[in-house]
Amino acid sequence: MEVRVRFAPSPTGPLHIGGVRTALYNYLFARQNGGKMLLRIEDTDQTRYVKGAEEYIIKSLQWCGIEIDEGIPVGGPYGPYRQSDRKAIYKEYAEQLVSNGYAYYAFDTAEELDEMRRKMKVQGVPNPQYNSISRQYMKNSLSLSEDEVQKRMEAGESYVIRIKMPRNEEVKINDIIRKWVVVNSAQLDDKVLFKSDGMPTYHLANVVDDYLMKITHVIRGEEWLPSTPLHVLLYKYLGWEESMPQFAHLPLLLRPDGNGKLSKRDGDMMGFPVYPMEWKDPKTGDVSSGYESVGFLDTSFINMLSFLGWHPSDNKEIFSMDELIQSFSLERVSKAGAKFDYEKAKWFNQQHILQLEEGVLLENLKTQIQGQAHAYNDNDLLKICSLLKERIQFISELSNEASYFFKSPENYPEKMLRKKCSAEGLAFLAKINESVSLMSDFSGNALHTLFNSTMEAEGLKMGQVMPLLRMALSGTMSGPPVFDIADVLGKESVQERLKLALERFPTYA
Ligand code: GLU
């Protein structure tokens, strides 16, 4: 049987990274099994519809490299794939449930429902529900006479269709990740399946569509686990038990400290995005950053997401999408919530930068330094990229990290300079400067040899002179090997910088 999975977001706002992870796990599972990945838009709740959200979802999945085989926006044989376009399909199933005694019409107004809850609270029921007990006292086709129901319908009174939840029945779910989950129907309420506005609720539409679209595996967030017993009963009552999909409920994404679900507010407070791409709220105009806009590579973003709930059987951490498709398994997804770790996310980005072709870094560096005068050719710039790539977490940091290649230092780390500026040290630098000016074949290696022999001849130690040379050439104490820097700078720049240092350093001595 062909594996068919779906990602079924509601367009109620931008996709949260937890949603992208759900899409990713579905995609990996589909690809691994040679199956199909569907995108279905669940927009039955028109009051929560947000303009632009659907486009945002599509764009984000594209950026991540999660390809949709069927559904929105590509189409397919089981369409339409947007629930608001399938409106006509659901009523018949709701009616079928009523005729078979599994659901009923309910006429209660909002005030009557409030009143019921209020009364039950007074009687000491902490969590009042419309269920097998309370339904007897409400206005529905189980409590009212047939005539009365008929009359109300004919008068055009608005009604909903509710499931008739059995009073005491064990509902068993065999979840791939959680194994057996057993819930007694006494815990469940008579959920609305069909609303008075002619639209199905999420529950009915979700089950009907999964059935009609021949979905074999429902892989979704843990927040849907409490709804699953209802879904299982719907499959049974609609006579679809045989084709019920297998369920896999993914662990929650938790805040970095493990205290509760990761929210947009946590991201704002701790300074990291919770959306894949930048999102502009259509109502407020507020702009929220996304992983793409702050400079994450698509490959590192999905690698990072893949580890939020799953890990392979060995210690390998860096995965491409193809490697994830090979290695992923639902059986290795944990039940426990996955703590989000932004530092780790940045580490993944750093690792993926190292895997990039250097040509990509070169093009980025060239864009970043556009308009800046310098004497480097592509080969030099490529060397700069390869020297600095280990030192950046975002490609956008490249030009900043490389700044000393383009400009002679203006200041130096004062404390360090004061510590290292001895008379011998300065004399050493002056000697190096002299010898460099006589060199006919300058290179980083040649400077290295010269440096070592001069140091030996003068009886000086590395720690006395190396920091001076480094500061003279780059104005900083951190960076790639000094002679590699010198090699890229070339003879003229090295001389110019030594000269500047020899003028400036004595004031620190
Ligand atoms: N529309 C639901 C959501 O927004 C889908 C849940 C499911 O996958 O069944 O996540």
Short mmCIF file of C-alpha atoms and ligand atoms in Angstrom, two decimals:
data_model
loop_
_atom_site.label_atom_id
_atom_site.label_comp_id
_atom_site.label_asym_id
_atom_site.label_seq_id
_atom_site.Cartn_x
_atom_site.Cartn_y
_atom_site.Cartn_z
CA MET A 1 0.00 0.00 0.00
CA GLU A 2 1.29 3.42 -0.92
CA VAL A 3 2.23 5.58 2.06
CA ARG A 4 0.27 8.83 1.98
CA VAL A 5 0.83 11.49 4.61
CA ARG A 6 -0.40 15.02 4.90
CA PHE A 7 0.58 18.26 6.49
CA ALA A 8 -2.68 19.98 7.38
CA PRO A 9 -2.08 23.44 8.80
CA SER A 10 -4.78 25.96 9.56
CA PRO A 11 -4.04 29.35 8.00
CA THR A 12 -4.46 31.20 11.28
CA GLY A 13 -1.09 32.93 11.18
CA PRO A 14 2.52 32.25 10.29
CA LEU A 15 3.79 28.73 10.64
CA HIS A 16 5.56 28.14 13.95
CA ILE A 17 8.80 26.13 13.83
CA GLY A 18 6.91 23.30 15.55
CA GLY A 19 4.64 23.20 12.51
CA VAL A 20 7.61 23.10 10.17
CA ARG A 21 9.00 20.19 12.16
CA THR A 22 5.69 18.33 11.73
CA ALA A 23 5.83 18.99 7.99
CA LEU A 24 9.46 17.84 7.89
CA TYR A 25 8.83 14.56 9.70
CA ASN A 26 5.89 13.86 7.39
CA TYR A 27 8.05 14.60 4.38
CA LEU A 28 10.95 12.43 5.56
CA PHE A 29 8.57 9.57 6.25
CA ALA A 30 6.90 9.91 2.85
CA ARG A 31 10.18 10.08 0.94
CA GLN A 32 11.72 7.21 2.85
CA ASN A 33 8.76 5.00 2.00
CA GLY A 34 8.42 6.13 -1.59
CA GLY A 35 5.06 7.63 -0.66
CA LYS A 36 3.26 10.91 -1.18
CA MET A 37 3.34 14.12 0.82
CA LEU A 38 0.13 16.16 0.75
CA LEU A 39 -0.54 19.72 1.79
CA ARG A 40 -4.12 20.34 2.88
CA ILE A 41 -5.30 23.68 4.14
CA GLU A 42 -7.70 23.35 7.08
CA ASP A 43 -9.62 26.60 7.07
CA THR A 44 -12.99 25.57 8.45
CA ASP A 45 -12.77 28.14 11.19
CA GLN A 46 -13.31 31.26 9.14
CA THR A 47 -13.17 33.49 12.20
CA ARG A 48 -9.50 32.66 12.68
CA TYR A 49 -8.50 33.03 9.04
CA VAL A 50 -5.46 35.26 8.52
CA LYS A 51 -4.73 36.79 5.17
CA GLY A 52 -1.43 35.74 3.66
CA ALA A 53 -0.96 32.77 5.99
CA GLU A 54 -1.51 30.16 3.27
CA GLU A 55 1.03 31.80 0.95
CA TYR A 56 3.43 32.06 3.86
CA ILE A 57 3.08 28.34 4.60
CA ILE A 58 3.74 27.42 0.97
CA LYS A 59 6.75 29.73 0.71
CA SER A 60 8.23 28.46 3.96
CA LEU A 61 7.95 24.81 2.95
CA GLN A 62 9.59 25.66 -0.36
CA TRP A 63 12.45 27.42 1.39
CA CYS A 64 13.01 24.37 3.59
CA GLY A 65 13.07 22.02 0.61
CA ILE A 66 9.93 20.18 1.73
CA GLU A 67 8.35 19.23 -1.58
CA ILE A 68 4.62 18.79 -1.89
CA ASP A 69 3.50 15.95 -4.17
CA GLU A 70 -0.20 16.56 -3.96
CA GLY A 71 -2.57 19.21 -2.65
CA ILE A 72 -2.04 22.92 -2.34
CA PRO A 73 -0.58 24.37 -4.55
CA VAL A 74 0.05 21.53 -7.03
CA GLY A 75 -3.37 19.85 -7.18
CA GLY A 76 -4.03 16.13 -7.48
CA PRO A 77 -6.69 13.46 -7.88
CA TYR A 78 -8.37 13.89 -4.48
CA GLY A 79 -8.94 17.65 -4.56
CA PRO A 80 -9.94 20.23 -3.79
CA TYR A 81 -7.38 20.40 -0.99
CA ARG A 82 -8.59 23.51 0.80
CA GLN A 83 -11.38 22.64 3.21
CA SER A 84 -13.40 25.78 2.51
CA ASP A 85 -13.55 24.58 -1.11
CA ARG A 86 -14.84 21.19 0.07
CA LYS A 87 -17.73 22.61 2.08
CA ALA A 88 -20.37 20.61 0.20
CA ILE A 89 -18.73 17.29 1.04
CA TYR A 90 -19.06 17.20 4.82
CA LYS A 91 -22.77 17.64 5.51
CA GLU A 92 -23.66 14.24 4.09
CA TYR A 93 -21.32 12.50 6.53
CA ALA A 94 -22.67 14.45 9.49
CA GLU A 95 -26.20 13.48 8.44
CA GLN A 96 -25.16 9.86 8.01
CA LEU A 97 -23.93 9.85 11.60
CA VAL A 98 -27.27 11.28 12.77
CA SER A 99 -29.29 8.68 10.84
CA ASN A 100 -27.18 5.89 12.28
CA GLY A 101 -27.65 7.12 15.81
CA TYR A 102 -24.06 8.30 16.37
CA ALA A 103 -24.79 12.00 16.32
CA TYR A 104 -27.71 14.35 16.95
CA TYR A 105 -29.01 17.83 16.30
CA ALA A 106 -28.64 20.39 19.08
CA PHE A 107 -30.53 23.68 19.18
CA ASP A 108 -29.08 25.24 22.33
CA THR A 109 -28.25 28.90 22.15
CA ALA A 110 -24.99 30.34 23.46
CA GLU A 111 -26.89 31.66 26.51
CA GLU A 112 -28.38 28.25 27.23
CA LEU A 113 -24.97 26.64 27.04
CA ASP A 114 -23.56 29.24 29.44
CA GLU A 115 -26.46 28.66 31.78
CA MET A 116 -25.83 24.90 31.73
CA ARG A 117 -22.17 25.41 32.62
CA ARG A 118 -23.05 27.88 35.36
CA LYS A 119 -25.57 25.54 36.97
CA MET A 120 -23.21 22.57 36.85
CA LYS A 121 -20.44 24.63 38.43
CA VAL A 122 -22.79 25.57 41.25
CA GLN A 123 -23.43 21.85 41.73
CA GLY A 124 -19.71 21.31 42.10
CA VAL A 125 -18.80 20.01 38.64
CA PRO A 126 -15.36 21.53 38.00
CA ASN A 127 -15.31 21.05 34.26
CA PRO A 128 -18.89 21.13 32.93
CA GLN A 129 -19.34 19.42 29.60
CA TYR A 130 -22.04 18.71 27.09
CA ASN A 131 -22.00 14.93 27.48
CA SER A 132 -24.02 11.77 27.97
CA ILE A 133 -25.44 13.14 31.21
CA SER A 134 -25.96 16.82 30.59
CA ARG A 135 -27.34 16.30 27.08
CA GLN A 136 -30.53 14.94 28.64
CA TYR A 137 -31.33 18.39 30.00
CA MET A 138 -30.49 20.31 26.85
CA LYS A 139 -32.41 21.08 23.66
CA ASN A 140 -31.47 18.41 21.18
CA SER A 141 -32.92 15.68 19.03
CA LEU A 142 -32.32 13.14 21.80
CA SER A 143 -34.19 15.06 24.48
CA LEU A 144 -36.93 16.67 22.37
CA SER A 145 -39.78 14.88 20.63
CA GLU A 146 -39.53 14.15 16.93
CA ASP A 147 -42.32 16.65 16.29
CA GLU A 148 -40.56 19.36 18.19
CA VAL A 149 -37.32 18.76 16.30
CA GLN A 150 -39.21 18.85 13.02
CA LYS A 151 -40.90 22.10 13.98
CA ARG A 152 -37.66 23.80 14.94
CA MET A 153 -36.00 22.71 11.72
CA GLU A 154 -38.88 23.93 9.61
CA ALA A 155 -38.87 27.26 11.41
CA GLY A 156 -35.23 27.59 10.32
CA GLU A 157 -33.86 27.56 13.85
CA SER A 158 -30.11 27.23 13.82
CA TYR A 159 -28.61 24.02 15.05
CA VAL A 160 -25.34 22.12 15.26
CA ILE A 161 -24.63 18.42 14.95
CA ARG A 162 -22.92 16.83 17.95
CA ILE A 163 -21.41 13.40 18.34
CA LYS A 164 -23.25 11.13 20.75
CA MET A 165 -20.29 10.16 22.88
CA PRO A 166 -20.86 6.78 24.55
CA ARG A 167 -21.13 6.94 28.33
CA ASN A 168 -18.49 4.39 29.18
CA GLU A 169 -16.39 2.89 26.48
CA GLU A 170 -12.64 2.34 26.22
CA VAL A 171 -11.13 3.90 23.14
CA LYS A 172 -7.73 2.50 22.22
CA ILE A 173 -5.18 4.22 20.05
CA ASN A 174 -2.08 2.41 18.86
CA ASP A 175 0.28 5.34 18.44
CA ILE A 176 3.58 4.63 16.67
CA ILE A 177 5.47 6.85 19.11
CA ARG A 178 3.44 6.44 22.28
CA LYS A 179 2.31 2.83 21.84
CA TRP A 180 -1.10 2.09 23.36
CA VAL A 181 -3.05 5.06 24.60
CA VAL A 182 -6.36 4.18 26.21
CA VAL A 183 -9.02 6.75 27.02
CA ASN A 184 -12.44 6.18 28.51
CA SER A 185 -15.21 7.95 26.63
CA ALA A 186 -16.58 9.18 29.98
CA GLN A 187 -13.77 11.74 29.81
CA LEU A 188 -14.93 13.02 26.46
CA ASP A 189 -17.68 15.44 25.53
CA ASP A 190 -20.25 15.56 22.75
CA LYS A 191 -18.08 17.65 20.41
CA VAL A 192 -19.73 19.68 17.70
CA LEU A 193 -19.07 18.07 14.33
CA PHE A 194 -21.06 20.41 12.15
CA LYS A 195 -21.63 24.06 12.87
CA SER A 196 -24.67 26.26 12.39
CA ASP A 197 -22.79 28.21 9.70
CA GLY A 198 -22.86 25.14 7.46
CA MET A 199 -19.21 24.33 8.00
CA PRO A 200 -17.81 21.20 9.60
CA THR A 201 -15.58 21.54 12.65
CA TYR A 202 -11.93 20.54 12.47
CA HIS A 203 -12.72 17.05 13.81
CA LEU A 204 -15.22 16.03 11.18
CA ALA A 205 -13.44 17.67 8.26
CA ASN A 206 -10.09 16.22 9.32
CA VAL A 207 -11.38 12.65 9.54
CA VAL A 208 -13.48 12.83 6.38
CA ASP A 209 -10.60 14.29 4.40
CA ASP A 210 -8.01 11.86 5.71
CA TYR A 211 -10.35 9.07 4.66
CA LEU A 212 -11.22 10.48 1.25
CA MET A 213 -7.60 11.40 0.54
CA LYS A 214 -6.51 7.87 1.49
CA ILE A 215 -4.12 9.03 4.19
CA THR A 216 -2.24 6.08 5.69
CA HIS A 217 -0.32 7.82 8.51
CA VAL A 218 -1.32 10.84 10.56
CA ILE A 219 1.86 12.41 11.89
CA ARG A 220 1.06 15.50 13.94
CA GLY A 221 1.82 17.40 17.13
CA GLU A 222 1.05 16.05 20.58
CA GLU A 223 -1.56 18.77 21.11
CA TRP A 224 -3.88 16.71 18.88
CA LEU A 225 -3.61 13.54 20.95
CA PRO A 226 -6.62 14.46 23.14
CA SER A 227 -8.73 14.75 19.95
CA THR A 228 -7.65 11.37 18.64
CA PRO A 229 -10.14 9.18 20.59
CA LEU A 230 -12.92 11.21 19.01
CA HIS A 231 -11.34 10.71 15.59
CA VAL A 232 -11.02 6.98 16.19
CA LEU A 233 -14.71 6.79 17.10
CA LEU A 234 -15.62 8.76 13.98
CA TYR A 235 -13.78 6.23 11.79
CA LYS A 236 -15.72 3.50 13.51
CA TYR A 237 -19.11 5.24 13.27
CA LEU A 238 -18.61 6.15 9.64
CA GLY A 239 -17.76 2.51 8.87
CA TRP A 240 -14.16 3.29 7.94
CA GLU A 241 -12.36 1.39 10.67
CA GLU A 242 -10.54 -0.75 8.13
CA SER A 243 -8.93 2.24 6.49
CA MET A 244 -8.14 4.16 9.66
CA PRO A 245 -4.65 5.70 9.37
CA GLN A 246 -1.92 4.93 11.85
CA PHE A 247 -1.22 7.74 14.29
CA ALA A 248 2.10 9.20 15.40
CA HIS A 249 1.98 12.12 17.82
CA LEU A 250 5.17 14.17 17.92
CA PRO A 251 6.56 15.56 21.19
CA LEU A 252 6.03 19.19 22.10
CA LEU A 253 8.67 21.80 21.42
CA LEU A 254 9.62 23.21 24.79
CA ARG A 255 11.21 26.45 25.95
CA PRO A 256 14.99 26.30 26.39
CA ASP A 257 14.55 25.78 30.16
CA GLY A 258 12.05 22.99 29.57
CA ASN A 259 9.28 24.95 31.28
CA GLY A 260 6.32 24.81 28.96
CA LYS A 261 5.65 25.07 25.28
CA LEU A 262 7.87 27.27 23.15
CA SER A 263 5.95 30.40 22.25
CA LYS A 264 6.44 33.48 20.14
CA ARG A 265 6.87 35.46 23.35
CA ASP A 266 9.76 33.25 24.47
CA GLY A 267 11.48 33.89 21.16
CA ASP A 268 10.94 37.64 21.46
CA MET A 269 12.22 37.68 25.01
CA MET A 270 15.25 35.49 24.41
CA GLY A 271 16.08 36.95 21.03
CA PHE A 272 15.45 34.17 18.54
CA PRO A 273 12.88 33.65 15.77
CA VAL A 274 10.08 31.11 16.10
CA TYR A 275 9.03 31.40 12.45
CA PRO A 276 10.86 29.98 9.43
CA MET A 277 10.69 33.21 7.43
CA GLU A 278 9.97 36.83 8.12
CA TRP A 279 6.30 37.49 8.79
CA LYS A 280 4.48 40.77 8.53
CA ASP A 281 1.24 40.79 10.47
CA PRO A 282 -1.41 41.99 8.01
CA LYS A 283 -3.40 43.74 10.75
CA THR A 284 -0.77 45.41 12.90
CA GLY A 285 2.00 45.62 10.32
CA ASP A 286 4.40 44.21 12.96
CA VAL A 287 7.30 42.35 11.42
CA SER A 288 8.69 39.20 13.06
CA SER A 289 12.02 37.82 11.97
CA GLY A 290 12.40 34.30 10.65
CA TYR A 291 15.26 31.83 10.44
CA GLU A 292 15.78 32.73 6.81
CA SER A 293 15.86 36.45 7.42
CA VAL A 294 18.34 36.25 10.29
CA GLY A 295 20.70 34.28 8.09
CA PHE A 296 20.13 30.58 8.63
CA LEU A 297 20.82 28.28 5.74
CA ASP A 298 17.84 26.16 4.71
CA THR A 299 19.97 23.06 5.21
CA SER A 300 21.01 23.92 8.75
CA PHE A 301 17.48 24.93 9.67
CA ILE A 302 16.03 21.55 8.72
CA ASN A 303 18.97 19.70 10.27
CA MET A 304 18.36 21.57 13.52
CA LEU A 305 14.60 20.89 13.35
CA SER A 306 15.12 17.21 12.63
CA PHE A 307 16.88 16.84 15.98
CA LEU A 308 14.01 18.37 17.94
CA GLY A 309 12.44 15.08 18.92
CA TRP A 310 14.45 12.61 16.88
CA HIS A 311 18.03 11.40 16.91
CA PRO A 312 19.82 8.74 14.89
CA SER A 313 21.21 5.54 16.32
CA ASP A 314 24.79 6.82 16.18
CA ASN A 315 26.41 10.15 17.11
CA LYS A 316 26.21 11.72 13.68
CA GLU A 317 24.74 15.21 13.86
CA ILE A 318 25.25 16.83 10.50
CA PHE A 319 22.69 15.64 7.98
CA SER A 320 21.59 16.77 4.55
CA MET A 321 17.95 16.30 3.57
CA ASP A 322 18.87 13.16 1.62
CA GLU A 323 20.71 11.73 4.59
CA LEU A 324 17.75 12.51 6.84
CA ILE A 325 15.47 10.67 4.44
CA GLN A 326 17.78 7.66 4.75
CA SER A 327 18.12 7.72 8.53
CA PHE A 328 14.87 9.09 9.92
CA SER A 329 12.47 6.76 11.68
CA LEU A 330 9.30 7.42 13.64
CA GLU A 331 10.34 4.68 16.05
CA ARG A 332 13.28 6.83 17.13
CA VAL A 333 11.11 9.88 17.84
CA SER A 334 10.91 10.41 21.58
CA LYS A 335 7.79 10.87 23.67
CA ALA A 336 9.40 13.49 25.88
CA GLY A 337 9.18 17.14 24.89
CA ALA A 338 12.15 18.53 22.93
CA LYS A 339 13.88 21.53 24.46
CA PHE A 340 14.66 24.22 21.96
CA ASP A 341 18.26 25.44 22.07
CA TYR A 342 19.15 28.50 20.01
CA GLU A 343 22.87 28.13 20.66
CA LYS A 344 22.69 24.65 19.18
CA ALA A 345 20.72 26.04 16.23
CA LYS A 346 23.57 28.48 15.55
CA TRP A 347 26.07 25.68 15.89
CA PHE A 348 24.21 23.76 13.19
CA ASN A 349 24.40 26.83 10.97
CA GLN A 350 28.15 27.10 11.55
CA GLN A 351 28.60 23.44 10.65
CA HIS A 352 26.59 23.82 7.45
CA ILE A 353 28.57 26.91 6.47
CA LEU A 354 31.70 24.75 6.67
CA GLN A 355 30.10 22.33 4.25
CA LEU A 356 29.24 24.99 1.69
CA GLU A 357 31.19 25.25 -1.50
CA GLU A 358 33.63 28.09 -1.04
CA GLY A 359 32.34 29.72 -4.20
CA VAL A 360 29.10 30.43 -2.34
CA LEU A 361 30.98 32.22 0.41
CA LEU A 362 33.01 34.13 -2.17
CA GLU A 363 29.86 35.44 -3.86
CA ASN A 364 28.44 36.44 -0.49
CA LEU A 365 31.61 38.21 0.56
CA LYS A 366 31.71 40.07 -2.74
CA THR A 367 28.14 41.27 -2.25
CA GLN A 368 28.88 42.32 1.30
CA ILE A 369 31.94 44.39 0.40
CA GLN A 370 30.45 45.88 -2.71
CA GLY A 371 31.84 49.33 -3.38
CA GLN A 372 34.70 48.89 -0.92
CA ALA A 373 38.04 49.64 -2.61
CA HIS A 374 40.61 46.86 -2.30
CA ALA A 375 43.34 45.23 -4.29
CA TYR A 376 42.23 41.61 -4.00
CA ASN A 377 41.39 39.27 -6.82
CA ASP A 378 38.91 36.38 -6.50
CA ASN A 379 41.67 34.04 -5.49
CA ASP A 380 42.64 36.25 -2.55
CA LEU A 381 39.01 36.69 -1.56
CA LEU A 382 38.54 32.94 -1.70
CA LYS A 383 41.51 32.53 0.65
CA ILE A 384 39.92 35.03 3.03
CA CYS A 385 36.69 33.02 2.97
CA SER A 386 38.45 29.79 3.69
CA LEU A 387 40.43 31.35 6.56
CA LEU A 388 37.35 32.83 8.16
CA LYS A 389 34.59 30.31 7.56
CA GLU A 390 35.28 28.51 10.81
CA ARG A 391 34.88 31.72 12.72
CA ILE A 392 31.37 32.68 11.67
CA GLN A 393 27.92 31.43 12.59
CA PHE A 394 26.17 33.43 9.88
CA ILE A 395 27.39 34.20 6.38
CA SER A 396 26.45 37.83 6.99
CA GLU A 397 29.28 38.01 9.54
CA LEU A 398 31.87 37.36 6.86
CA SER A 399 32.71 40.94 5.87
CA ASN A 400 32.80 42.08 9.46
CA GLU A 401 35.08 39.21 10.41
CA ALA A 402 37.24 40.04 7.39
CA SER A 403 37.36 43.79 8.04
CA TYR A 404 41.09 43.90 8.84
CA PHE A 405 41.93 42.49 5.44
CA PHE A 406 40.41 45.57 3.86
CA LYS A 407 41.62 48.29 6.19
CA SER A 408 44.78 48.87 8.23
CA PRO A 409 44.10 48.76 11.96
CA GLU A 410 43.07 52.00 13.60
CA ASN A 411 43.30 50.80 17.18
CA TYR A 412 44.72 47.86 19.01
CA PRO A 413 43.66 45.89 22.08
CA GLU A 414 45.20 48.29 24.59
CA LYS A 415 45.61 45.99 27.57
CA MET A 416 47.37 43.33 25.55
CA LEU A 417 49.54 45.85 23.83
CA ARG A 418 50.63 47.37 27.12
CA LYS A 419 51.54 43.92 28.35
CA LYS A 420 53.53 42.93 25.28
CA CYS A 421 55.20 46.19 24.23
CA SER A 422 58.75 45.67 25.48
CA ALA A 423 61.83 47.40 24.07
CA GLU A 424 63.05 44.03 22.70
CA GLY A 425 59.68 43.35 21.16
CA LEU A 426 59.61 46.66 19.36
CA ALA A 427 63.20 46.21 18.17
CA PHE A 428 62.17 42.82 16.86
CA LEU A 429 59.27 44.28 14.89
CA ALA A 430 61.59 46.90 13.44
CA LYS A 431 64.00 44.15 12.31
CA ILE A 432 61.20 42.21 10.70
CA ASN A 433 60.06 45.35 8.92
CA GLU A 434 63.55 45.94 7.57
CA SER A 435 63.95 42.37 6.37
CA VAL A 436 60.53 42.36 4.72
CA SER A 437 61.43 45.40 2.69
CA LEU A 438 64.42 43.49 1.34
CA MET A 439 62.44 40.36 0.48
CA SER A 440 62.07 39.76 -3.21
CA ASP A 441 59.66 36.85 -2.91
CA PHE A 442 57.20 37.68 -0.17
CA SER A 443 54.79 35.06 1.09
CA GLY A 444 53.28 33.98 4.37
CA ASN A 445 55.71 31.08 4.50
CA ALA A 446 58.70 33.28 3.80
CA LEU A 447 57.63 35.63 6.58
CA HIS A 448 57.23 32.66 8.90
CA THR A 449 60.80 31.50 8.21
CA LEU A 450 62.12 35.01 8.68
CA PHE A 451 60.15 35.41 11.89
CA ASN A 452 61.51 32.17 13.35
CA SER A 453 65.13 32.82 12.47
CA THR A 454 65.02 36.40 13.77
CA MET A 455 63.39 35.26 16.98
CA GLU A 456 66.05 32.64 17.49
CA ALA A 457 68.89 35.02 16.70
CA GLU A 458 67.55 37.54 19.19
CA GLY A 459 66.94 34.92 21.85
CA LEU A 460 63.27 35.84 22.12
CA LYS A 461 60.28 33.68 22.89
CA MET A 462 57.16 33.21 20.79
CA GLY A 463 54.91 34.72 23.47
CA GLN A 464 56.97 37.91 23.49
CA VAL A 465 56.75 38.66 19.80
CA MET A 466 53.93 36.78 18.12
CA PRO A 467 51.14 38.85 19.72
CA LEU A 468 52.91 42.03 18.60
CA LEU A 469 53.03 40.89 15.01
CA ARG A 470 49.41 39.78 15.14
CA MET A 471 48.21 43.09 16.55
CA ALA A 472 50.35 45.02 14.08
CA LEU A 473 48.86 43.19 11.12
CA SER A 474 45.22 42.79 12.17
CA GLY A 475 44.61 45.09 15.14
CA THR A 476 43.08 42.17 17.05
CA MET A 477 44.21 39.17 19.04
CA SER A 478 41.81 36.71 17.50
CA GLY A 479 41.79 35.38 13.99
CA PRO A 480 43.34 32.75 11.76
CA PRO A 481 47.10 32.02 11.81
CA VAL A 482 49.11 35.27 11.48
CA PHE A 483 51.20 34.10 8.56
CA ASP A 484 48.06 33.14 6.65
CA ILE A 485 46.79 36.67 7.19
CA ALA A 486 50.13 38.07 6.03
CA ASP A 487 50.06 35.88 2.96
CA VAL A 488 46.74 37.37 1.84
CA LEU A 489 47.74 40.94 2.79
CA GLY A 490 50.88 40.78 0.66
CA LYS A 491 54.17 42.55 1.06
CA GLU A 492 52.97 46.13 0.68
CA SER A 493 50.18 45.93 3.22
CA VAL A 494 52.36 44.05 5.67
CA GLN A 495 55.00 46.75 5.42
CA GLU A 496 52.48 49.52 5.76
CA ARG A 497 51.01 47.94 8.87
CA LEU A 498 54.38 47.25 10.45
CA LYS A 499 55.32 50.88 9.85
CA LEU A 500 52.10 52.10 11.46
CA ALA A 501 52.65 49.82 14.43
CA LEU A 502 56.23 51.00 14.89
CA GLU A 503 54.95 54.57 15.02
CA ARG A 504 52.11 53.83 17.38
CA PHE A 505 53.25 51.00 19.67
CA PRO A 506 56.08 52.85 21.51
CA THR A 507 53.51 54.98 23.35
CA TYR A 508 52.35 51.79 25.05
CA ALA A 509 55.82 50.61 26.01
N1 GLU B 1 -5.43 21.78 11.21
C1 GLU B 1 -4.70 21.15 12.27
C2 GLU B 1 -3.54 22.06 12.63
O1 GLU B 1 -3.68 23.21 12.47
C3 GLU B 1 -4.25 19.79 11.80
C4 GLU B 1 -3.99 18.80 12.86
C5 GLU B 1 -3.81 17.44 12.24
O2 GLU B 1 -2.77 17.24 11.62
O3 GLU B 1 -4.71 16.64 12.32
O4 GLU B 1 -2.51 21.68 13.06
#
